[in-house]
mmCIF file of N, CA and C in Angstrom:
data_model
loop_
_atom_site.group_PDB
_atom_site.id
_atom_site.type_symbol
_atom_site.label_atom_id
_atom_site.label_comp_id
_atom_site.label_asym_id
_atom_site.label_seq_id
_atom_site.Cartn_x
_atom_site.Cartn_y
_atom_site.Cartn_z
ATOM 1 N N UNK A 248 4.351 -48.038 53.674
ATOM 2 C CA UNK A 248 4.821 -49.157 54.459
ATOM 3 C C UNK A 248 5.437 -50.204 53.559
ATOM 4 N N UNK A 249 6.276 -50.801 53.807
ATOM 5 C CA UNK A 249 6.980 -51.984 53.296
ATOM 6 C C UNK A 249 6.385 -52.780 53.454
ATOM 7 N N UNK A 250 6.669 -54.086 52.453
ATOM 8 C CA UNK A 250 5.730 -55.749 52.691
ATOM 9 C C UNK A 250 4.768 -55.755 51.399
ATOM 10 N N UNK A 251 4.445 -54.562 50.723
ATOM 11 C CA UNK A 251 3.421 -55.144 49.754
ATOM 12 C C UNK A 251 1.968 -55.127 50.249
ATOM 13 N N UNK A 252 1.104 -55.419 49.333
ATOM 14 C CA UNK A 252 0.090 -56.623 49.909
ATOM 15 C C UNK A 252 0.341 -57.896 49.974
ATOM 16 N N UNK A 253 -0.941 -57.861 50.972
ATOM 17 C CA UNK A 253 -0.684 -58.656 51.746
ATOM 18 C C UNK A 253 -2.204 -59.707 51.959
ATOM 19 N N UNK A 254 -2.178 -61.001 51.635
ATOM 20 C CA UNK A 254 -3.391 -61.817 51.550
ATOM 21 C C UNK A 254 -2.984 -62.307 53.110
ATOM 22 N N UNK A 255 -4.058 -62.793 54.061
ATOM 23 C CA UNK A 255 -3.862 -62.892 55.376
ATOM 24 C C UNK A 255 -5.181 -63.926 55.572
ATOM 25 N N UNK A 256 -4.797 -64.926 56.574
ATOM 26 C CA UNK A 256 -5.433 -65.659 56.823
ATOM 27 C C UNK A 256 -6.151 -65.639 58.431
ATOM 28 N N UNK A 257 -7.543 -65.260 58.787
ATOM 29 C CA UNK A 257 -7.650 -65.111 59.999
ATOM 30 C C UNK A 257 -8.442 -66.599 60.722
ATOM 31 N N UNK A 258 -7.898 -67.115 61.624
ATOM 32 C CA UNK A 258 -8.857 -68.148 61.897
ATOM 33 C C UNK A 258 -9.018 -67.961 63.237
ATOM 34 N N UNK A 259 -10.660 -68.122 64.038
ATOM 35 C CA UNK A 259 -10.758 -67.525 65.067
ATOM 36 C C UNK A 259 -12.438 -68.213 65.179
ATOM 37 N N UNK A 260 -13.012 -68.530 65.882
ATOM 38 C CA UNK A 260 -14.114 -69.463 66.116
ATOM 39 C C UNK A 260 -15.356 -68.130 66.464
ATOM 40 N N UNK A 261 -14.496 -66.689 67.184
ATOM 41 C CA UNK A 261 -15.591 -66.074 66.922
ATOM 42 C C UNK A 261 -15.981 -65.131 65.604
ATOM 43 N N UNK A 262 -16.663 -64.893 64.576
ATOM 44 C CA UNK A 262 -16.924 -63.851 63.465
ATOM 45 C C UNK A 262 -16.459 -62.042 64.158
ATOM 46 N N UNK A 263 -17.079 -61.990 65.523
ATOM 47 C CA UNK A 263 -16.645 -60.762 65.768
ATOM 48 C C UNK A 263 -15.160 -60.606 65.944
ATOM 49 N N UNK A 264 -14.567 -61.584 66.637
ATOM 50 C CA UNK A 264 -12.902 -61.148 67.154
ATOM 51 C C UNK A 264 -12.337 -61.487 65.207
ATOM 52 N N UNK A 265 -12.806 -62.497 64.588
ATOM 53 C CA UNK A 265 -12.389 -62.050 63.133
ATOM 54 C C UNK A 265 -12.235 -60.656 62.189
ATOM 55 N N UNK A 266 -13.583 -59.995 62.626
ATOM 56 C CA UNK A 266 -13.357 -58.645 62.153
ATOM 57 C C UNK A 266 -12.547 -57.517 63.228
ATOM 58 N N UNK A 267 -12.523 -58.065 64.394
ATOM 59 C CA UNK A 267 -11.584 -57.016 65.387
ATOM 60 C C UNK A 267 -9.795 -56.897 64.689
ATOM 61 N N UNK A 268 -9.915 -58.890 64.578
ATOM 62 C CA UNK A 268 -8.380 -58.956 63.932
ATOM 63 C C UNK A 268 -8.018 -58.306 62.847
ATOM 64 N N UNK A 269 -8.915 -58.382 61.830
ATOM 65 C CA UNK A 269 -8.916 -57.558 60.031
ATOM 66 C C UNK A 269 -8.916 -56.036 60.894
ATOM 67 N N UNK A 270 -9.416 -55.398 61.319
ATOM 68 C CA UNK A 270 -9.206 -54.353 61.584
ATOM 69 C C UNK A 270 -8.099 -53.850 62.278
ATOM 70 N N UNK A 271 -7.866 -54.265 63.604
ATOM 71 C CA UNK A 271 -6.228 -54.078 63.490
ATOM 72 C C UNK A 271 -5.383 -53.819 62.542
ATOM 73 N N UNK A 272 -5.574 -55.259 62.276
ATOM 74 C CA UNK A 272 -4.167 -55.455 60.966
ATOM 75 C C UNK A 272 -3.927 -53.989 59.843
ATOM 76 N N UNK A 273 -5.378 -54.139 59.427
ATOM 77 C CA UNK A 273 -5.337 -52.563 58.547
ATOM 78 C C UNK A 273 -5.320 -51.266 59.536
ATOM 79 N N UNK A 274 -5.792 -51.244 60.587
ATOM 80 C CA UNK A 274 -4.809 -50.018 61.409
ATOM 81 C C UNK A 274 -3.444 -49.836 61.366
ATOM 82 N N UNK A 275 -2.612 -51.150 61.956
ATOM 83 C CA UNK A 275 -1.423 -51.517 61.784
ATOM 84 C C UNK A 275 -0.313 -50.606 60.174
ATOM 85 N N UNK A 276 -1.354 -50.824 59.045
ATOM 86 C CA UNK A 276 -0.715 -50.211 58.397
ATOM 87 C C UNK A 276 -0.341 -51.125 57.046
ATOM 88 N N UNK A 277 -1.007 -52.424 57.433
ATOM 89 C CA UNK A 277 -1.041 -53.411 56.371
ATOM 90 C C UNK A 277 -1.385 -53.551 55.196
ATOM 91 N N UNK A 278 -1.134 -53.827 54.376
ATOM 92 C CA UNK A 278 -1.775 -53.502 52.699
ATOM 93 C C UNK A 278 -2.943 -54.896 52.327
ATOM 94 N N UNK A 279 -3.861 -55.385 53.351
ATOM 95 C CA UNK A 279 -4.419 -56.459 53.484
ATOM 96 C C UNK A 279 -5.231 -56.458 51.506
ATOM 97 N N UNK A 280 -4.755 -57.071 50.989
ATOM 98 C CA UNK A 280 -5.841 -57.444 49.539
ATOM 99 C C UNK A 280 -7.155 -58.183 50.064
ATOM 100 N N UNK A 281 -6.974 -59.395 50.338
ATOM 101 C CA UNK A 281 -7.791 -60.100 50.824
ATOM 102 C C UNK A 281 -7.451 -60.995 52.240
ATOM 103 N N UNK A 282 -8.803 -61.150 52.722
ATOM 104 C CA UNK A 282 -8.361 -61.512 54.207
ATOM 105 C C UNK A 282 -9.416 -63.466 54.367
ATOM 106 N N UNK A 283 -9.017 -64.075 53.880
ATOM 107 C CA UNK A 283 -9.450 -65.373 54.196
ATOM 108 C C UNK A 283 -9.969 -65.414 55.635
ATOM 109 N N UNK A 284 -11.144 -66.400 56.443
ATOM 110 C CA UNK A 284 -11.679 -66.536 57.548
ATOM 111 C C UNK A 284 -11.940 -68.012 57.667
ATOM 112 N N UNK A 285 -11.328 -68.414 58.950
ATOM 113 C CA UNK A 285 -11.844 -69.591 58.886
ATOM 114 C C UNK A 285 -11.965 -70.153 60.356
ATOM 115 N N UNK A 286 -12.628 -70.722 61.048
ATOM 116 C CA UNK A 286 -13.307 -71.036 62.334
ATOM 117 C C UNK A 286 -12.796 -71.537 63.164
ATOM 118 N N UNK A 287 -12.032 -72.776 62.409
ATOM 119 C CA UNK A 287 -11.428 -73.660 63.635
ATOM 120 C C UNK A 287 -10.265 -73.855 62.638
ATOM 121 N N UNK A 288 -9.028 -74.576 63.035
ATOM 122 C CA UNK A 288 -8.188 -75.038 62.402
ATOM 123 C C UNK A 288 -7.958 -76.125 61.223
ATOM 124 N N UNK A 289 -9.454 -76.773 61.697
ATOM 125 C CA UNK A 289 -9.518 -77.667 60.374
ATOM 126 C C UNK A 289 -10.041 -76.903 58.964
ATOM 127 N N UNK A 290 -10.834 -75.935 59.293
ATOM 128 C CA UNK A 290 -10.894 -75.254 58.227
ATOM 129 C C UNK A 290 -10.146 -74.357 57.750
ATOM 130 N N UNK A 291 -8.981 -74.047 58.675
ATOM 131 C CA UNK A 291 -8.207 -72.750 58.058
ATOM 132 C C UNK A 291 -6.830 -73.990 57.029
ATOM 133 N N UNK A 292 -6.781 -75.698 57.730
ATOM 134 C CA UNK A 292 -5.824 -76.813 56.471
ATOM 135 C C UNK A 292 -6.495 -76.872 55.357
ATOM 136 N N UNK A 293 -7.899 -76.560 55.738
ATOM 137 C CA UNK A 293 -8.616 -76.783 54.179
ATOM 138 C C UNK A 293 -8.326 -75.584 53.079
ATOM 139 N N UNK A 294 -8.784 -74.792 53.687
ATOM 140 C CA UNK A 294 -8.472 -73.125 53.110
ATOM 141 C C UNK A 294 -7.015 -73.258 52.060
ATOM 142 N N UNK A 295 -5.680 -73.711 53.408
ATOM 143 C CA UNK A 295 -4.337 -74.139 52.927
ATOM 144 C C UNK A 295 -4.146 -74.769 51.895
ATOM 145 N N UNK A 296 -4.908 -75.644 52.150
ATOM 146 C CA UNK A 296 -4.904 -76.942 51.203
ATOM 147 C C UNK A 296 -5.300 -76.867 49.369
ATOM 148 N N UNK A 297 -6.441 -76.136 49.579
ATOM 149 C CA UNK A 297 -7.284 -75.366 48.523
ATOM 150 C C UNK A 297 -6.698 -74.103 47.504
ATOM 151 N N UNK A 298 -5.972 -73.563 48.549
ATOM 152 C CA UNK A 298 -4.459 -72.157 48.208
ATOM 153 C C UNK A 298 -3.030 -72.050 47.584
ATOM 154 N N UNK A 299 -2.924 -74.085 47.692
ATOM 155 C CA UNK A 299 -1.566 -74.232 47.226
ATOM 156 C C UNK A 299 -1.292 -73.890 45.974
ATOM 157 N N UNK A 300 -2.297 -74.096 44.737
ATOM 158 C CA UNK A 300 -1.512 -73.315 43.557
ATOM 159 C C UNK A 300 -2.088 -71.729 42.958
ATOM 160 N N UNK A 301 -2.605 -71.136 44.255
ATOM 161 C CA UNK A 301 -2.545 -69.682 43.817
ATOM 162 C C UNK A 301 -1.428 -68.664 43.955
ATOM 163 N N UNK A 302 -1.058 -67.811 42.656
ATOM 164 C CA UNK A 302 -0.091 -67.473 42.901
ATOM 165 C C UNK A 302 0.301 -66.376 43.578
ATOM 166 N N UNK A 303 -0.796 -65.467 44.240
ATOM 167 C CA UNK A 303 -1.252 -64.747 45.282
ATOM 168 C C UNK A 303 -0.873 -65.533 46.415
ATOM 169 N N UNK A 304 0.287 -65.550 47.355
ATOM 170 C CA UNK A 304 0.487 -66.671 48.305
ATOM 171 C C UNK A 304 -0.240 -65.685 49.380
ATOM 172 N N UNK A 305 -1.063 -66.651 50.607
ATOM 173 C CA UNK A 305 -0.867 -66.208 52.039
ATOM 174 C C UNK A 305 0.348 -66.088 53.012
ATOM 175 N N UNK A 306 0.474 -64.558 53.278
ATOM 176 C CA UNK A 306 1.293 -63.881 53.715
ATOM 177 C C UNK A 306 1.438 -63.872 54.961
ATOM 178 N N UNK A 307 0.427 -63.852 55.605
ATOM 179 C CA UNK A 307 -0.252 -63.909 57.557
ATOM 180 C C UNK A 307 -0.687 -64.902 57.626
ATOM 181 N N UNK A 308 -0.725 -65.114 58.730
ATOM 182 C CA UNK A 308 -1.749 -66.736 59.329
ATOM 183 C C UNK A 308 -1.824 -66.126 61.216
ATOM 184 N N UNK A 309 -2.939 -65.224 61.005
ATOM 185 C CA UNK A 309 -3.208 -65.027 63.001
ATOM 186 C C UNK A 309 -4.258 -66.100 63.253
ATOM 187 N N UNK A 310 -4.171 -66.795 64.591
ATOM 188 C CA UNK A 310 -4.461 -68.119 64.753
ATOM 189 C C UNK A 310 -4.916 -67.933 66.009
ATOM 190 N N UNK A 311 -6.211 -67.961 66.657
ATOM 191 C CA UNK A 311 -6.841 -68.081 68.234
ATOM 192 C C UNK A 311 -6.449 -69.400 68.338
ATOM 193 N N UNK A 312 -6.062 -69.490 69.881
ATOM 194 C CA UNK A 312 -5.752 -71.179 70.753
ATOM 195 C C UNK A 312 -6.929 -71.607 70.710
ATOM 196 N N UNK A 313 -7.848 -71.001 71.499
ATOM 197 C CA UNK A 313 -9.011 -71.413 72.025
ATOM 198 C C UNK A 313 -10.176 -71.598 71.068
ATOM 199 N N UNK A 314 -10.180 -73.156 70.689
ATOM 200 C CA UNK A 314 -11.226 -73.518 69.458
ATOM 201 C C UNK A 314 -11.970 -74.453 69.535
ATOM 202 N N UNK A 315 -12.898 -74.661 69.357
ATOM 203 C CA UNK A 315 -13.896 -76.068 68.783
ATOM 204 C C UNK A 315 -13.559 -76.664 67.442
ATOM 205 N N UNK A 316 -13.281 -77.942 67.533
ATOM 206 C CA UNK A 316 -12.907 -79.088 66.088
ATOM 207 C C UNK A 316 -11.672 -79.181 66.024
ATOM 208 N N UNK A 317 -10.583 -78.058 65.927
ATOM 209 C CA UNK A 317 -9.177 -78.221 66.413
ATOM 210 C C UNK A 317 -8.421 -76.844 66.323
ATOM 211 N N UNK A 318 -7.946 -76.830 67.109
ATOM 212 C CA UNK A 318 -7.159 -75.643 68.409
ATOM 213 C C UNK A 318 -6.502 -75.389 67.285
ATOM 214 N N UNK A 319 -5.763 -74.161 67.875
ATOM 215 C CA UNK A 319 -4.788 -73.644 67.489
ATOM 216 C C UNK A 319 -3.169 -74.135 67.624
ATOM 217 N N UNK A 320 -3.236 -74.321 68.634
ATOM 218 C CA UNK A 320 -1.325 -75.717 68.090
ATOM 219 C C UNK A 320 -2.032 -77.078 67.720
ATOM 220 N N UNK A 321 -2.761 -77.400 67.324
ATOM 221 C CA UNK A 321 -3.345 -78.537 66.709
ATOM 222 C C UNK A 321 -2.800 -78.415 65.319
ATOM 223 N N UNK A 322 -3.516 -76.766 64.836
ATOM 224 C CA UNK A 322 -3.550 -76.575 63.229
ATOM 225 C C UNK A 322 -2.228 -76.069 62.993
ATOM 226 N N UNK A 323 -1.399 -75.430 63.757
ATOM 227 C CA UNK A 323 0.390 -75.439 64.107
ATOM 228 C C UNK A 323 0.732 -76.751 63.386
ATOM 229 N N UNK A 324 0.551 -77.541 64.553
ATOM 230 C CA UNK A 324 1.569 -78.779 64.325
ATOM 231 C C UNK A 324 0.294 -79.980 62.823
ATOM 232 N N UNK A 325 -0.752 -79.496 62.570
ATOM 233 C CA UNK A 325 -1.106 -80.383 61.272
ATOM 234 C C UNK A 325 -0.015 -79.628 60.028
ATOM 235 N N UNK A 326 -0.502 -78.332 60.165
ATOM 236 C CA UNK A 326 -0.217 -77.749 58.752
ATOM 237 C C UNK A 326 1.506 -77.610 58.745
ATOM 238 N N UNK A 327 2.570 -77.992 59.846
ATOM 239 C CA UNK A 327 3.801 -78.007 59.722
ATOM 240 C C UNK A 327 4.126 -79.664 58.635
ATOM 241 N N UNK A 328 3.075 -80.297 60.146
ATOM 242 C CA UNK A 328 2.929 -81.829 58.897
ATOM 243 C C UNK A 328 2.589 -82.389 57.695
ATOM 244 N N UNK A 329 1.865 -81.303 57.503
ATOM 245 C CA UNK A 329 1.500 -81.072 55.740
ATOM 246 C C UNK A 329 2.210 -80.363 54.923
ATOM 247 N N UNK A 330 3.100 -79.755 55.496
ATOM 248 C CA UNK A 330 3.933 -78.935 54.714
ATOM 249 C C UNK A 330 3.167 -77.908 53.840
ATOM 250 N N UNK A 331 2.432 -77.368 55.011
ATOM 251 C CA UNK A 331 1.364 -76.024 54.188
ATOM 252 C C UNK A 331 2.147 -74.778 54.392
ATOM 253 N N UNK A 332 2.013 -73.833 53.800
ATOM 254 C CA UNK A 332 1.944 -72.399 53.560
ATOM 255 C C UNK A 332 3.404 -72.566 54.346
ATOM 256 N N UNK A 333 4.324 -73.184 53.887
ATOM 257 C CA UNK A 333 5.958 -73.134 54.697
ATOM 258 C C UNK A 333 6.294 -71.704 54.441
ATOM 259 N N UNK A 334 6.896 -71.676 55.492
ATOM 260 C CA UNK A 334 7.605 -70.082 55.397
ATOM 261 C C UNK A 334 6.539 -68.707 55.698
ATOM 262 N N UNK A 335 4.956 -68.982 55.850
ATOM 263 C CA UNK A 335 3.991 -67.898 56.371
ATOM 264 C C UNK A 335 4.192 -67.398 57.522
ATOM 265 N N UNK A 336 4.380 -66.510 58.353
ATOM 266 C CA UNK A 336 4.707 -66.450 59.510
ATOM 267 C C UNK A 336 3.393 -66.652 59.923
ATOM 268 N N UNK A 337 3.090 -67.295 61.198
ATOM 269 C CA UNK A 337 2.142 -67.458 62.200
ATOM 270 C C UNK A 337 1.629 -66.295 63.481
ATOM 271 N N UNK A 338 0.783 -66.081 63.563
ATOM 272 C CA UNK A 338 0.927 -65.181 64.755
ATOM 273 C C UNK A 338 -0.167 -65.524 65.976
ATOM 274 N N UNK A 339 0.163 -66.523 67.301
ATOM 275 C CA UNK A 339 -0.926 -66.935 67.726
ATOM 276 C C UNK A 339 -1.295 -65.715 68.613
ATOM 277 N N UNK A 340 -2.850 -65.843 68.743
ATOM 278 C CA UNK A 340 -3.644 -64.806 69.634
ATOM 279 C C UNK A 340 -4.394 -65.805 70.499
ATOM 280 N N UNK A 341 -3.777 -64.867 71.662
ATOM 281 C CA UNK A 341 -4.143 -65.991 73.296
ATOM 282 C C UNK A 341 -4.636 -65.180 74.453
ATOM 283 N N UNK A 342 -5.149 -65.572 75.136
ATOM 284 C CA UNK A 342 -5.535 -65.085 76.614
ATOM 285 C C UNK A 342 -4.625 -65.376 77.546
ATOM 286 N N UNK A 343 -4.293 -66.964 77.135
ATOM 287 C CA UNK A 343 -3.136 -67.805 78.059
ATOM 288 C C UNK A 343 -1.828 -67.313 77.145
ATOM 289 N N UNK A 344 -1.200 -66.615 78.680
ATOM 290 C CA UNK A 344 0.328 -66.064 78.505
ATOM 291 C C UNK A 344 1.271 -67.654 79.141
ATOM 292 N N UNK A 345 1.092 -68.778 79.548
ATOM 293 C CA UNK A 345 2.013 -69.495 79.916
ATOM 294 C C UNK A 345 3.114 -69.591 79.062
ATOM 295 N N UNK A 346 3.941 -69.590 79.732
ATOM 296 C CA UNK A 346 5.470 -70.157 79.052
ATOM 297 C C UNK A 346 5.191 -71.393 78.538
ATOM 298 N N UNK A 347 4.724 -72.680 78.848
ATOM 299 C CA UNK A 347 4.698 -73.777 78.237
ATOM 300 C C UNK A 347 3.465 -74.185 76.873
ATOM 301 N N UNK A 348 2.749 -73.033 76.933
ATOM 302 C CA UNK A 348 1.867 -73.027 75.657
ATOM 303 C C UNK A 348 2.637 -71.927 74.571
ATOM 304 N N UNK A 349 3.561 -71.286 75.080
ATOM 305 C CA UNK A 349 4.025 -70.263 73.932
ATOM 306 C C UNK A 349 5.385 -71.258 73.529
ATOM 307 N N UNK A 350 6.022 -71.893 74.194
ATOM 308 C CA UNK A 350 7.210 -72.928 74.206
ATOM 309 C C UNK A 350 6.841 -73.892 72.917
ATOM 310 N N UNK A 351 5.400 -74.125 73.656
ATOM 311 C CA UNK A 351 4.858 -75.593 72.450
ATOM 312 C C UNK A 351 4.151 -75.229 70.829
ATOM 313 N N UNK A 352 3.831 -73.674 71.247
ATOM 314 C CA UNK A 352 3.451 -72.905 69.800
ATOM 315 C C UNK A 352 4.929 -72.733 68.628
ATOM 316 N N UNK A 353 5.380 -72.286 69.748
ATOM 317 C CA UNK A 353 6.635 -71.592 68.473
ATOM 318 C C UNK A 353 7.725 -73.428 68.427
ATOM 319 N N UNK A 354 7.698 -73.862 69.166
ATOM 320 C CA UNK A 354 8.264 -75.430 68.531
ATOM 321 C C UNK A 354 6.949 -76.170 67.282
ATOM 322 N N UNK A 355 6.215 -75.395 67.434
ATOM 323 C CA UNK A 355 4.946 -76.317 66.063
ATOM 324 C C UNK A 355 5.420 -75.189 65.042
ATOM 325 N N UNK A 356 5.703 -74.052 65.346
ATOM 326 C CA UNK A 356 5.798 -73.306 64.130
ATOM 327 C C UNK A 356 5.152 -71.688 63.948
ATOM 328 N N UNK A 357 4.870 -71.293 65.482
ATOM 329 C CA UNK A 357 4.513 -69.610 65.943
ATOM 330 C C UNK A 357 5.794 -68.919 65.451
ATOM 331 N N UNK A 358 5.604 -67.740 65.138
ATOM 332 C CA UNK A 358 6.209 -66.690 65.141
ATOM 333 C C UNK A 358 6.141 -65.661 65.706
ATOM 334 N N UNK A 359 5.377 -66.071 66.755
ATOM 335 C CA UNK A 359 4.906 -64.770 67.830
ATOM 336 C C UNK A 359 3.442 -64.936 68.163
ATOM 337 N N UNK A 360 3.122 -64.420 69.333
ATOM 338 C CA UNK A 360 1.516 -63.952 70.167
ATOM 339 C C UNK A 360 1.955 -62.796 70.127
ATOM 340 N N UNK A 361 0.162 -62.532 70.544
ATOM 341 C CA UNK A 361 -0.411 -61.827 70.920
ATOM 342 C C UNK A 361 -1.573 -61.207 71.852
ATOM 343 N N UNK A 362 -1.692 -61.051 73.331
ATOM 344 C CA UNK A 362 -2.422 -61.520 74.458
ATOM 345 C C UNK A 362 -3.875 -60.208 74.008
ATOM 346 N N UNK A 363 -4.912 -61.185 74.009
ATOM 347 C CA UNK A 363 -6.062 -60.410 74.033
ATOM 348 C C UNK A 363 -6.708 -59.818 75.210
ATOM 349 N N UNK A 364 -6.834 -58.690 75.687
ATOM 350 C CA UNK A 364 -7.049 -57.757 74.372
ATOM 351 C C UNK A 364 -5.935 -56.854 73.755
ATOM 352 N N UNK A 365 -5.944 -56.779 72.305
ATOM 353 C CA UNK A 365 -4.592 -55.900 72.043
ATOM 354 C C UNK A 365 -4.965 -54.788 71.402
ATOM 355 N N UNK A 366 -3.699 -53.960 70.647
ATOM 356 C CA UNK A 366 -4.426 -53.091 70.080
ATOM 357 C C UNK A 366 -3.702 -52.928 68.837
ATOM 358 N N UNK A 367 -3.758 -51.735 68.208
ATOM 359 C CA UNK A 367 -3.195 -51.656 66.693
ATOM 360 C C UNK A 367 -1.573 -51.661 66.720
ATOM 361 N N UNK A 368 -1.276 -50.672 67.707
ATOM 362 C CA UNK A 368 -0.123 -50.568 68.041
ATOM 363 C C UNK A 368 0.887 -51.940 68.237
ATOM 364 N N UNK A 369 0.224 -52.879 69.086
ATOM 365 C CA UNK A 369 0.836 -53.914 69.608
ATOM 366 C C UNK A 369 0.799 -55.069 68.187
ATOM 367 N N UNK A 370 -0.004 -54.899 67.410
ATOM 368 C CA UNK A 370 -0.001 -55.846 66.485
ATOM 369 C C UNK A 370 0.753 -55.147 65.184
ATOM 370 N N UNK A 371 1.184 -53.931 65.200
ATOM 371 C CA UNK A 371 2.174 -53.197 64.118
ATOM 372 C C UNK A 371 3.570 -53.752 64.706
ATOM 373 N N UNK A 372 3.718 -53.645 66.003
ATOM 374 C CA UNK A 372 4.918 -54.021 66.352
ATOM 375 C C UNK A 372 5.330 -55.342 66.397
ATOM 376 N N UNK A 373 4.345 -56.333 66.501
ATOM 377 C CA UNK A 373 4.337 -57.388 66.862
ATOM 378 C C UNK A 373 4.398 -58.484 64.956
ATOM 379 N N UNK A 374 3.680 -57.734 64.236
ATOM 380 C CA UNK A 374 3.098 -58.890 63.794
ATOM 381 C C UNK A 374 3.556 -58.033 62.357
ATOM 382 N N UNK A 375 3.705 -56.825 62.223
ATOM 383 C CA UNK A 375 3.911 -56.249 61.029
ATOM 384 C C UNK A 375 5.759 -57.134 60.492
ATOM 385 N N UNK A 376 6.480 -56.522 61.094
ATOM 386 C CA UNK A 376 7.867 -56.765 60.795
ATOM 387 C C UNK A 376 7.940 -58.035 60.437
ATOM 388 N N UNK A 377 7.363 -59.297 61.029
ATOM 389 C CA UNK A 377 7.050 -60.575 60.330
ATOM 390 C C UNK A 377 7.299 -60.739 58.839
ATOM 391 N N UNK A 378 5.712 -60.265 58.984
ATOM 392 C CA UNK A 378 5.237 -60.230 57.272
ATOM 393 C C UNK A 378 6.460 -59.687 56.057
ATOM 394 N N UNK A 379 7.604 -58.128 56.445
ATOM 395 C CA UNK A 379 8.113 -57.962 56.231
ATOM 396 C C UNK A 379 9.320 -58.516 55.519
ATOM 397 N N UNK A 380 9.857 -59.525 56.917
ATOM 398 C CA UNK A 380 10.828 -60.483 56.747
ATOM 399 C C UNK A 380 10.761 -61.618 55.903
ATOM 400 N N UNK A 381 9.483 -61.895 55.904
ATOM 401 C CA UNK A 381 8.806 -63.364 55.080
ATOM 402 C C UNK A 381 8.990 -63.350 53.741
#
């Protein structure tokens, strides 16, 4: 597969849908090195924040909406304002398919969803070619 490895950032409030996501991803076909975890969005700016001079950059950033301490277009639109991990592609994972939450993701800085539940397939197609392009 093309892309390399690949360091990936999962942030997701539950530990299980964290390891559902890492697993995908390496179904998918991903060359995951290491896979960062972090709960809510304030911890995945810290993570960011903490990452800026490694030269191993984060490659992925899959991001659940639905969070305690701060959401997922919360940590969109902080870490655009911080000028974190510019250029990572984003990939939000949602339940909510609305047009006006996918509108307000990819104006903070999405590069795509993904509606739970998914599967390997949908996240090779979805989320691989990203990483690729990046």
């Amino acid at each position: 597969m093309r892309g390399g490895q690949v360091r990936a950032l999962i942030i997701d409030d539950s530990a299980v849908m964290r390891k559902v996501i890492e697993r995908a991803l390496r179904q998918s076909g991903l060359d995951l090195t290491e896979v960062l975890q972090a709960s809510n969005g304030e911890e995945a700016l810290e993570i960011l924040r903490g990452d800026v001079a490694n030269p191993a950059k984060i490659r992925l950033i899959m991001s659940d909406i639905n969070m305690p301490v701060m959401d997922g277009l919360q940590f969109l639109e902080a870490r655009r304002d911080q000028q974190l991990a510019v250029g990572v592609p984003v990939v939000m994972i949602t339940t909510e398919g609305s047009e006006p939450f996918v509108l307000r993701a990819i104006a903070a800085g999405a590069q795509g969803y993904i509606c739970k539940p998914f599967t390997a397939e949908q996240v090779k197609a979805r989320v691989v070619p990203l990483v690729e392009a990046a």
